[in-house]
Coordinates of N, CA and C in Angstrom, one line a residue:
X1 N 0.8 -1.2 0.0 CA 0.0 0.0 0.0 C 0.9 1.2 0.0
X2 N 0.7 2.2 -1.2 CA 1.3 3.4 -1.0 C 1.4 4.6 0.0
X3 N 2.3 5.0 0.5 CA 2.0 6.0 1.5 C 1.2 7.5 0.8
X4 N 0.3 7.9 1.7 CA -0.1 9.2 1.4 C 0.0 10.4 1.9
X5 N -0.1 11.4 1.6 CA 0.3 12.9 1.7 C -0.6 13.0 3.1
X6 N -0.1 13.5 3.9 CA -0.8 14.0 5.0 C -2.4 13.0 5.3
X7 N -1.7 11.6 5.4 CA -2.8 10.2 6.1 C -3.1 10.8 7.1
X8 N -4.0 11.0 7.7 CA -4.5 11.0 9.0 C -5.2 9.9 9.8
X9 N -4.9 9.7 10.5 CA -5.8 8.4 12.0 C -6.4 9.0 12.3
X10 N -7.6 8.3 12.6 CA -8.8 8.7 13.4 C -7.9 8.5 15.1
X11 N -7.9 9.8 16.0 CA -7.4 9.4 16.5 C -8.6 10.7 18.1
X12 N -9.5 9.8 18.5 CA -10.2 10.7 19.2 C -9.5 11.3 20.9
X13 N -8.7 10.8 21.3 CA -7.9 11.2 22.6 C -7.5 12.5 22.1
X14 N -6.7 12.8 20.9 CA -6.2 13.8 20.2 C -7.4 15.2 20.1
X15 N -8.2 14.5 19.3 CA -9.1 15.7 19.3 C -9.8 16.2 20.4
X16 N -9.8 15.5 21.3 CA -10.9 15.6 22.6 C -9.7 16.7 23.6
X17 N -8.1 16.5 23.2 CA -7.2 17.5 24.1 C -7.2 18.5 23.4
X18 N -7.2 18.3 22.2 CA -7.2 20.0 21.3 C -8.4 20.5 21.6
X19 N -9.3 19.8 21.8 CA -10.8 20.7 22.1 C -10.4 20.9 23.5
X20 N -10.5 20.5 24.2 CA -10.0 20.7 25.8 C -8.9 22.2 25.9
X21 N -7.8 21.9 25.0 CA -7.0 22.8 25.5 C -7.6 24.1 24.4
X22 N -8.3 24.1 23.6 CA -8.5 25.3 22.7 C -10.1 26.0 23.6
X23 N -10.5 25.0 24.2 CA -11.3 26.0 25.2 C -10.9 26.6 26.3
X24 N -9.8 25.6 26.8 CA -9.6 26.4 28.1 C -8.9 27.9 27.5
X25 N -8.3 27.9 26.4 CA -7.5 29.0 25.5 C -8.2 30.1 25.8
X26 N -10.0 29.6 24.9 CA -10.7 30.3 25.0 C -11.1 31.4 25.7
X27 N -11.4 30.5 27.1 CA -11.7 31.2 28.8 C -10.7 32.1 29.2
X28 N -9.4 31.3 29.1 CA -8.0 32.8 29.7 C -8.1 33.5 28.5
X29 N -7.8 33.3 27.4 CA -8.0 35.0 26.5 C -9.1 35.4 27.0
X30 N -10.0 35.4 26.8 CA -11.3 35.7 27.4 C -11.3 36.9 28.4
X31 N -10.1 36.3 29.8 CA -10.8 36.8 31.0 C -9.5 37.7 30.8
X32 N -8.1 37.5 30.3 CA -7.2 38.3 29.9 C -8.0 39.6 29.4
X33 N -8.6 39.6 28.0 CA -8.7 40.8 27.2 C -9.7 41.5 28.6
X34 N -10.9 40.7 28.9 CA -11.8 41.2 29.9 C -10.9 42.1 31.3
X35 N -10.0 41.9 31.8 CA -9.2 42.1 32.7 C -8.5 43.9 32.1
X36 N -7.8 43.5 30.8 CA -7.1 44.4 30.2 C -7.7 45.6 29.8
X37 N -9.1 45.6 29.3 CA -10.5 46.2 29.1 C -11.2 47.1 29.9
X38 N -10.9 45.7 31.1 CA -11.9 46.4 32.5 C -10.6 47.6 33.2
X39 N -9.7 47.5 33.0 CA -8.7 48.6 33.5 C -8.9 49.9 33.0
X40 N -9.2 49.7 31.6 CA -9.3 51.0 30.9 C -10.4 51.7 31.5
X41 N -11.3 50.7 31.1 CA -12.9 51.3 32.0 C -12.9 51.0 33.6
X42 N -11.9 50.5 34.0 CA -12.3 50.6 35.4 C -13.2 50.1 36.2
X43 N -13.4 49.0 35.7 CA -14.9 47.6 36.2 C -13.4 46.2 36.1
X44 N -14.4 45.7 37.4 CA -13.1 44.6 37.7 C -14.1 43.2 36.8
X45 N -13.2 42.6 36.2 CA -14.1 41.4 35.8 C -14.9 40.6 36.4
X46 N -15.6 39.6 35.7 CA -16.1 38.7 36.4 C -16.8 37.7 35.9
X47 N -17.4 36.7 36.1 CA -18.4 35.8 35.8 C -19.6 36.4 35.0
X48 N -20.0 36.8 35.6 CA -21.1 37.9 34.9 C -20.8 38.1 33.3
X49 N -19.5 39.0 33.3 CA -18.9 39.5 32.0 C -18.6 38.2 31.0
X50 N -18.5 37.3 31.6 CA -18.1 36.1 30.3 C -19.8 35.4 30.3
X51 N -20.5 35.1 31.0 CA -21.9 33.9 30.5 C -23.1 35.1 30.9
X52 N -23.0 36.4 31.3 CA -24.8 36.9 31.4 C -24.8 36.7 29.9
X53 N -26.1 36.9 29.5 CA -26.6 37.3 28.4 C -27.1 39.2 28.0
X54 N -27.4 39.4 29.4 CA -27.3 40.6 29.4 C -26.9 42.4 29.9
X55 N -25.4 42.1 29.8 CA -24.5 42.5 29.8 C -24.4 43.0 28.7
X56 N -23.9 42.4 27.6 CA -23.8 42.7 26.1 C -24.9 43.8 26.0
X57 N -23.8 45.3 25.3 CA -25.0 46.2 24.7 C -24.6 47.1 24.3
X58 N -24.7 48.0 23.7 CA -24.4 49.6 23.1 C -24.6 50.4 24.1
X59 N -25.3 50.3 25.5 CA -25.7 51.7 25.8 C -25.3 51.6 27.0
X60 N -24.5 50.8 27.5 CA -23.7 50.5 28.6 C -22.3 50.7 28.7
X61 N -21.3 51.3 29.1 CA -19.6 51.0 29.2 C -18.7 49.6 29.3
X62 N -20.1 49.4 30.3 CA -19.1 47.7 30.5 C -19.8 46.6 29.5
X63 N -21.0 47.2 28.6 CA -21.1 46.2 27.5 C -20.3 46.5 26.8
X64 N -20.1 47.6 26.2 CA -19.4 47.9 25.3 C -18.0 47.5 25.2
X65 N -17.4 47.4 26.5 CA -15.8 47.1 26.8 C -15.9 45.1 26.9
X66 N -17.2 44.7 27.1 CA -17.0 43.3 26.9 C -17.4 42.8 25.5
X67 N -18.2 43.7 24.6 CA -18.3 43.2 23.3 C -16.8 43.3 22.6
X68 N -15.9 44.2 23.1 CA -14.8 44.9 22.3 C -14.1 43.3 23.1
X69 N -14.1 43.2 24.4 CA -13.3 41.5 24.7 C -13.9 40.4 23.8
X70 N -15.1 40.4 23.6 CA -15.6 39.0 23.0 C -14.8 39.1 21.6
X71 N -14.5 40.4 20.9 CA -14.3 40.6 19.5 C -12.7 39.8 19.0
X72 N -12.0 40.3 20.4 CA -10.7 40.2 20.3 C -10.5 39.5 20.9
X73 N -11.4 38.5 21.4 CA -10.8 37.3 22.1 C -11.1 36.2 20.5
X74 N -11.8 36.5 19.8 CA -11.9 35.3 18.6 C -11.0 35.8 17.5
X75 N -10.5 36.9 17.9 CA -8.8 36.9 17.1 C -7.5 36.3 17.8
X76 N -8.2 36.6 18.9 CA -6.7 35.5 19.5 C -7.3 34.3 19.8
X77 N -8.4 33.8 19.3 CA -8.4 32.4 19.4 C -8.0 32.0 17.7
X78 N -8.0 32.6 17.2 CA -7.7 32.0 15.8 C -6.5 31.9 15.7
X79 N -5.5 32.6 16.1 CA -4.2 32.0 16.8 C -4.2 30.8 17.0
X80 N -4.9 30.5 18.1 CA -4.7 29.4 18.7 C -5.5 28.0 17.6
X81 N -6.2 28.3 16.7 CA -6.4 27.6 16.2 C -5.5 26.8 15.2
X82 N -4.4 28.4 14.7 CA -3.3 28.0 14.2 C -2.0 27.0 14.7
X83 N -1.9 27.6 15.5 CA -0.5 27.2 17.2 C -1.4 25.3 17.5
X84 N -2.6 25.1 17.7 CA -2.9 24.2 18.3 C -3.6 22.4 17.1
X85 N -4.5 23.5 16.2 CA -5.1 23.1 15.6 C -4.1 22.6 13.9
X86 N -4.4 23.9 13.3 CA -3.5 23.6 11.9 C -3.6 23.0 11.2
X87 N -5.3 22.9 10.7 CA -5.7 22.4 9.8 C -7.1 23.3 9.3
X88 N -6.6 23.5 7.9 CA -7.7 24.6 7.6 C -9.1 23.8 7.6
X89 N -9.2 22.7 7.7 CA -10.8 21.9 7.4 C -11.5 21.7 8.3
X90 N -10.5 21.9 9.6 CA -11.1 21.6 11.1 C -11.4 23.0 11.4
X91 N -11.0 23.8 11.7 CA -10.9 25.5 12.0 C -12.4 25.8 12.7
X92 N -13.7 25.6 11.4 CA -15.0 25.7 11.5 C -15.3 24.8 12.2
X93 N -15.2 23.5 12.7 CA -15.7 22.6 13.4 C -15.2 23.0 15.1
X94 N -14.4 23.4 15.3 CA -13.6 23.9 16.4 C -14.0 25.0 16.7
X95 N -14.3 25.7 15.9 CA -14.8 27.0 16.4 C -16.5 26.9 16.7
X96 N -17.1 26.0 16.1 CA -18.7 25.9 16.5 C -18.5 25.3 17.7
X97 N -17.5 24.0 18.2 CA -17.7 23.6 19.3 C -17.6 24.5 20.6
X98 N -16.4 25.4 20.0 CA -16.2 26.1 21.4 C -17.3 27.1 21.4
X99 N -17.8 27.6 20.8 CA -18.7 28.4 21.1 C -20.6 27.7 21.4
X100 N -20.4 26.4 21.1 CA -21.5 25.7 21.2 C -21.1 25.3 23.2
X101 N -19.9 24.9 23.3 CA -19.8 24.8 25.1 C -19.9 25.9 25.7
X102 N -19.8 27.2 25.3 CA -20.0 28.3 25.6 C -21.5 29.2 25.7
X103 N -22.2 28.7 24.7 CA -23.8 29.0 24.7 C -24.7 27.8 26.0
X104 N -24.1 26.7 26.3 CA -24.0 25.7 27.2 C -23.8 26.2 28.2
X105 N -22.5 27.1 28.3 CA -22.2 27.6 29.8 C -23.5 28.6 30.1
X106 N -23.3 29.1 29.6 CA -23.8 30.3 29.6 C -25.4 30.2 29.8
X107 N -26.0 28.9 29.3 CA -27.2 28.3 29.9 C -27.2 27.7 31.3
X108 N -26.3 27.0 31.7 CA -26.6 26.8 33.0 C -26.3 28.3 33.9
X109 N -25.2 29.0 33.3 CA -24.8 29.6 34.8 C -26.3 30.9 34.4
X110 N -27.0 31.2 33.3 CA -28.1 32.3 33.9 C -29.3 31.3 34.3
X111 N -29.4 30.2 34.1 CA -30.3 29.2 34.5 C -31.7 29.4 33.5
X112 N -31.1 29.9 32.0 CA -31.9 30.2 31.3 C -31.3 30.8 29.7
X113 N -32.1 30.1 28.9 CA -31.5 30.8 27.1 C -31.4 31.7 27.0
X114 N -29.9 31.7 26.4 CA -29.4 33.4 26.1 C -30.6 33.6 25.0
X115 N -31.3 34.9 25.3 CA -32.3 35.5 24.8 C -32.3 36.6 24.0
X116 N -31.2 38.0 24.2 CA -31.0 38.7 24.1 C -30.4 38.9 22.3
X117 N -31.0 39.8 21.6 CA -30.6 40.0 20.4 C -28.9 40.1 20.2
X118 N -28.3 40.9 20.9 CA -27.0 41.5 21.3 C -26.3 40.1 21.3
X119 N -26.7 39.5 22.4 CA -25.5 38.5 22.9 C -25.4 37.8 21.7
X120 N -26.9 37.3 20.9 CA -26.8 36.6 19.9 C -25.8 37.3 18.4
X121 N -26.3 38.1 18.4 CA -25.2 39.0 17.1 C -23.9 39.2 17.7
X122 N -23.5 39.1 18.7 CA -21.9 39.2 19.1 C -21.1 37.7 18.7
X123 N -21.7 36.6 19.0 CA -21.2 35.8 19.3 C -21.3 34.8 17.7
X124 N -22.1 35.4 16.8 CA -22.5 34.6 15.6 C -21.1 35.6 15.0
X125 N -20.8 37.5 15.1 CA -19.6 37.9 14.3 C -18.7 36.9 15.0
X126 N -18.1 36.7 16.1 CA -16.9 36.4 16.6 C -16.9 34.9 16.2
X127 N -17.9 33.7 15.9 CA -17.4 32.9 15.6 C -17.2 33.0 14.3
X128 N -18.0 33.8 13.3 CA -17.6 33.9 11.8 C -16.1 34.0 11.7
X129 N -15.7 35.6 13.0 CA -14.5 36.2 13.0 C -13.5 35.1 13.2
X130 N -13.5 34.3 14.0 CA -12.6 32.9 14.7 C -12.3 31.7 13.6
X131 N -13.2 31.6 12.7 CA -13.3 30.6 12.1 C -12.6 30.9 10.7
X132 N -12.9 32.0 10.0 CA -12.1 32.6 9.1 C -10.9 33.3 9.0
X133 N -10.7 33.7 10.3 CA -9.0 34.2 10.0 C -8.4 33.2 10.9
X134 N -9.0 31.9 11.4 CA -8.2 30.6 11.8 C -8.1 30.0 10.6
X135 N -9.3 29.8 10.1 CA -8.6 29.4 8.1 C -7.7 29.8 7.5
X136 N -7.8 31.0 7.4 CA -7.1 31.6 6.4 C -5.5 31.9 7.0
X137 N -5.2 31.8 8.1 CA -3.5 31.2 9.0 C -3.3 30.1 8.6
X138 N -4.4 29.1 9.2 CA -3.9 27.6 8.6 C -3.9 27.3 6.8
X139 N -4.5 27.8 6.0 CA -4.4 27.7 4.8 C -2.6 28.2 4.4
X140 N -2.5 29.4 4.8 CA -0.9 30.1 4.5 C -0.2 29.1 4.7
X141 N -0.4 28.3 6.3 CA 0.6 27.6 6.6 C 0.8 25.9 5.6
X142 N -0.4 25.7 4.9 CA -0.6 24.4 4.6 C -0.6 24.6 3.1
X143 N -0.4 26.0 2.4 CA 0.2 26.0 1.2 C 1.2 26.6 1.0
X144 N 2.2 26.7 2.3 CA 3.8 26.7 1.7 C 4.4 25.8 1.1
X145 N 5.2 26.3 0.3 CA 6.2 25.9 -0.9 C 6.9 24.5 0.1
X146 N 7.1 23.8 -0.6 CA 7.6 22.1 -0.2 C 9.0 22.5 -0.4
X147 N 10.0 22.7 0.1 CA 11.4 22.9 -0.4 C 11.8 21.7 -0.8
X148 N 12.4 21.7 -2.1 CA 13.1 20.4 -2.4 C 14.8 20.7 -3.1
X149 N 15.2 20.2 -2.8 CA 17.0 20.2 -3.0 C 17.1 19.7 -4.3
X150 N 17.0 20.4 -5.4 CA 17.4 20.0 -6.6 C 19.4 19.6 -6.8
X151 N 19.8 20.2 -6.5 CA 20.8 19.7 -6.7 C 21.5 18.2 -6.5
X152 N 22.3 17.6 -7.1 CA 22.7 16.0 -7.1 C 23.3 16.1 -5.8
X153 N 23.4 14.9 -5.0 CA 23.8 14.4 -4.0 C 25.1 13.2 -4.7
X154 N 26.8 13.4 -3.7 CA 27.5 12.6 -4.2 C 27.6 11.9 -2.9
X155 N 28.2 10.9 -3.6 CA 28.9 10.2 -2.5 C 30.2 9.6 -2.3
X156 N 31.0 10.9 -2.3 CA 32.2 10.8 -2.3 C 32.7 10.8 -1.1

């Protein structure tokens, strides 16, 4: 049997740690940009700021400073999609999960479906945001040039 270009194993321990470790990613960028944010404005983070539903808003400071963290936390998760993941075909599937455990959290800890127009439009840009410029990292990286050594090899 011939070998193939980039064979992959079904290999579920593997995906179950990249999912594991790209959510916990998630949560510390998360509570990082939230932290970094809340200094500017001056509100200390919290639970609240990562799973209310209504929090998120235009006409509030600390919505506004946590929509600006959700935004720039799915740019630095697409990093991590790059650094952890590194496959442009997975990118989207990784990015629904983490934000599908995250619409989850975010149901148990209000004890109730995020309901809110806002929360919903924040988190449908950021996973678009996450999933396409995690593609489009992994794609760069997965169509670089193959170096090959043309020159003859002696063996003298």
């Amino acid at each position: 049997m011939a070998a193939q270009f980039r064979s992959y194993v079904w290999d579920p321990a593997l995906i179950v740690a990249q999912m594991a470790l790209l959510q916990a990613g998630y949560y510390s960028s998360l509570g990082l940009w939230l932290a970094l944010l809340g200094a500017l404005g001056r509100t200390a983070p919290s639970l609240h700021q990562v799973f209310s539903d209504e929090i998120l808003g235009f006409s509030t400071p600390p919505g506004r400073l946590s929509m600006m963290a959700f935004i720039l936390n799915a740019l630095t998760c697409a990093l991590g999609l790059l650094y952890f993941i590194r496959r442009g075909k997975q990118c989207l599937d990784f990015t629904v999960t983490v934000h599908f455990f995250h619409l989850l959290g975010c149901w148990i800890y209000n004890s109730h479906f995020p309901a809110t127009l806002t929360w919903w439009l924040v988190h449908i840009v950021c996973t678009a945001l996450m999933a396409v410029i995690g593609e489009y990292l992994c794609m760069r990286i997965e169509l670089k040039e193959i170096p090959l050594n043309s020159a003859p090899k002696s063996n003298v």
